[in-house]
Amino acid sequence: MTTGNRRNGPTDCPAGTVLSLYELPVGKSATVHSIQARGLTRRRMLDLGLVPGTRVEALRVSPAGDPRAYRIRGTVIAFRKEEARQIQISF
């Protein structure tokens, strides 16, 4: 746990904080905590290697803000907002 002043943004989160992948700032990394997606979307995420414990790095945001690119297991994968919000990450 950190002490002192702390901003409320995801760039300054203490260890153990859980956010959606969509909230991960570009240039930051986190670990997949859980996948909330169901059905074919969940299957696709699992097939891409996105399982709890996987490290993910936010790389880019498209000019329109959606989709966003992430590095997952050495591969660059883009997720739209509605998909990225179903992936829970922790620091």
mmCIF file of C-alpha atoms in Angstrom:
data_model
loop_
_atom_site.group_PDB
_atom_site.id
_atom_site.type_symbol
_atom_site.label_atom_id
_atom_site.label_comp_id
_atom_site.label_asym_id
_atom_site.label_seq_id
_atom_site.Cartn_x
_atom_site.Cartn_y
_atom_site.Cartn_z
ATOM 1 C CA MET A 1 0.000 0.000 0.000
ATOM 2 C CA THR A 2 1.288 3.454 -0.841
ATOM 3 C CA THR A 3 1.288 6.364 1.536
ATOM 4 C CA GLY A 4 1.174 10.095 1.015
ATOM 5 C CA ASN A 5 -0.663 11.930 -1.726
ATOM 6 C CA ARG A 6 -2.180 9.812 -4.451
ATOM 7 C CA ARG A 7 -3.904 10.879 -7.647
ATOM 8 C CA ASN A 8 -7.113 9.188 -8.686
ATOM 9 C CA GLY A 9 -5.943 8.186 -12.180
ATOM 10 C CA PRO A 10 -4.865 4.719 -13.365
ATOM 11 C CA THR A 11 -1.287 5.941 -13.929
ATOM 12 C CA ASP A 12 -0.758 6.077 -10.164
ATOM 13 C CA CYS A 13 -2.621 2.991 -8.932
ATOM 14 C CA PRO A 14 -1.308 1.004 -5.978
ATOM 15 C CA ALA A 15 -0.543 -2.690 -6.412
ATOM 16 C CA GLY A 16 -3.669 -4.835 -6.326
ATOM 17 C CA THR A 17 -5.949 -2.252 -7.958
ATOM 18 C CA VAL A 18 -8.335 -3.835 -10.489
ATOM 19 C CA LEU A 19 -9.411 -1.855 -13.581
ATOM 20 C CA SER A 20 -10.668 -2.679 -17.052
ATOM 21 C CA LEU A 21 -8.098 -3.070 -19.828
ATOM 22 C CA TYR A 22 -9.677 -0.053 -21.528
ATOM 23 C CA GLU A 23 -8.446 2.134 -18.627
ATOM 24 C CA LEU A 24 -4.783 1.105 -19.014
ATOM 25 C CA PRO A 25 -2.782 4.143 -20.178
ATOM 26 C CA VAL A 26 -0.562 3.867 -23.267
ATOM 27 C CA GLY A 27 2.940 2.780 -22.288
ATOM 28 C CA LYS A 28 1.829 1.020 -19.093
ATOM 29 C CA SER A 29 1.650 -2.714 -18.388
ATOM 30 C CA ALA A 30 -0.586 -4.775 -16.155
ATOM 31 C CA THR A 31 -1.606 -8.382 -15.513
ATOM 32 C CA VAL A 32 -4.911 -9.914 -16.586
ATOM 33 C CA HIS A 33 -6.999 -10.523 -13.471
ATOM 34 C CA SER A 34 -10.154 -11.977 -15.057
ATOM 35 C CA ILE A 35 -12.198 -12.138 -18.253
ATOM 36 C CA GLN A 36 -15.833 -11.059 -17.910
ATOM 37 C CA ALA A 37 -16.782 -11.762 -21.539
ATOM 38 C CA ARG A 38 -19.128 -14.618 -22.459
ATOM 39 C CA GLY A 39 -19.684 -16.823 -25.477
ATOM 40 C CA LEU A 40 -17.679 -16.391 -28.668
ATOM 41 C CA THR A 41 -15.979 -13.210 -27.433
ATOM 42 C CA ARG A 42 -14.637 -15.048 -24.382
ATOM 43 C CA ARG A 43 -13.494 -17.972 -26.542
ATOM 44 C CA ARG A 44 -11.654 -15.584 -28.894
ATOM 45 C CA MET A 45 -9.886 -13.884 -25.980
ATOM 46 C CA LEU A 46 -8.817 -17.208 -24.491
ATOM 47 C CA ASP A 47 -7.637 -18.453 -27.905
ATOM 48 C CA LEU A 48 -5.472 -15.320 -28.225
ATOM 49 C CA GLY A 49 -3.743 -16.292 -24.964
ATOM 50 C CA LEU A 50 -5.534 -13.734 -22.841
ATOM 51 C CA VAL A 51 -5.860 -15.692 -19.607
ATOM 52 C CA PRO A 52 -5.473 -14.656 -15.961
ATOM 53 C CA GLY A 53 -1.814 -13.961 -15.209
ATOM 54 C CA THR A 54 -0.934 -12.756 -18.729
ATOM 55 C CA ARG A 55 1.021 -9.485 -18.966
ATOM 56 C CA VAL A 56 -0.539 -6.849 -21.230
ATOM 57 C CA GLU A 57 0.960 -3.558 -22.425
ATOM 58 C CA ALA A 58 -1.109 -0.710 -23.885
ATOM 59 C CA LEU A 59 0.574 0.428 -27.122
ATOM 60 C CA ARG A 60 -1.674 2.784 -29.106
ATOM 61 C CA VAL A 61 -5.056 4.437 -29.311
ATOM 62 C CA SER A 62 -6.541 5.004 -32.753
ATOM 63 C CA PRO A 63 -7.192 8.637 -33.751
ATOM 64 C CA ALA A 64 -10.913 8.151 -33.078
ATOM 65 C CA GLY A 65 -10.148 6.566 -29.681
ATOM 66 C CA ASP A 66 -11.425 3.107 -30.595
ATOM 67 C CA PRO A 67 -9.982 0.480 -31.056
ATOM 68 C CA ARG A 68 -6.853 0.376 -28.898
ATOM 69 C CA ALA A 69 -3.760 -1.763 -29.516
ATOM 70 C CA TYR A 70 -2.172 -3.967 -26.852
ATOM 71 C CA ARG A 71 0.873 -6.241 -26.761
ATOM 72 C CA ILE A 72 -0.171 -9.680 -25.514
ATOM 73 C CA ARG A 73 2.361 -12.525 -25.468
ATOM 74 C CA GLY A 74 4.521 -10.734 -28.044
ATOM 75 C CA THR A 75 1.661 -10.079 -30.478
ATOM 76 C CA VAL A 76 -0.122 -6.779 -31.114
ATOM 77 C CA ILE A 77 -3.895 -7.181 -30.784
ATOM 78 C CA ALA A 78 -6.586 -4.499 -31.086
ATOM 79 C CA PHE A 79 -9.721 -4.490 -28.937
ATOM 80 C CA ARG A 80 -12.721 -2.226 -29.194
ATOM 81 C CA LYS A 81 -13.976 -0.438 -26.093
ATOM 82 C CA GLU A 82 -16.785 -2.918 -25.419
ATOM 83 C CA GLU A 83 -14.315 -5.840 -25.556
ATOM 84 C CA ALA A 84 -11.544 -4.173 -23.520
ATOM 85 C CA ARG A 85 -13.994 -3.276 -20.746
ATOM 86 C CA GLN A 86 -14.701 -6.985 -20.240
ATOM 87 C CA ILE A 87 -11.048 -7.690 -19.363
ATOM 88 C CA GLN A 88 -10.099 -6.943 -15.760
ATOM 89 C CA ILE A 89 -6.440 -6.113 -15.057
ATOM 90 C CA SER A 90 -4.378 -5.540 -11.934
ATOM 91 C CA PHE A 91 -1.048 -3.868 -11.269
#
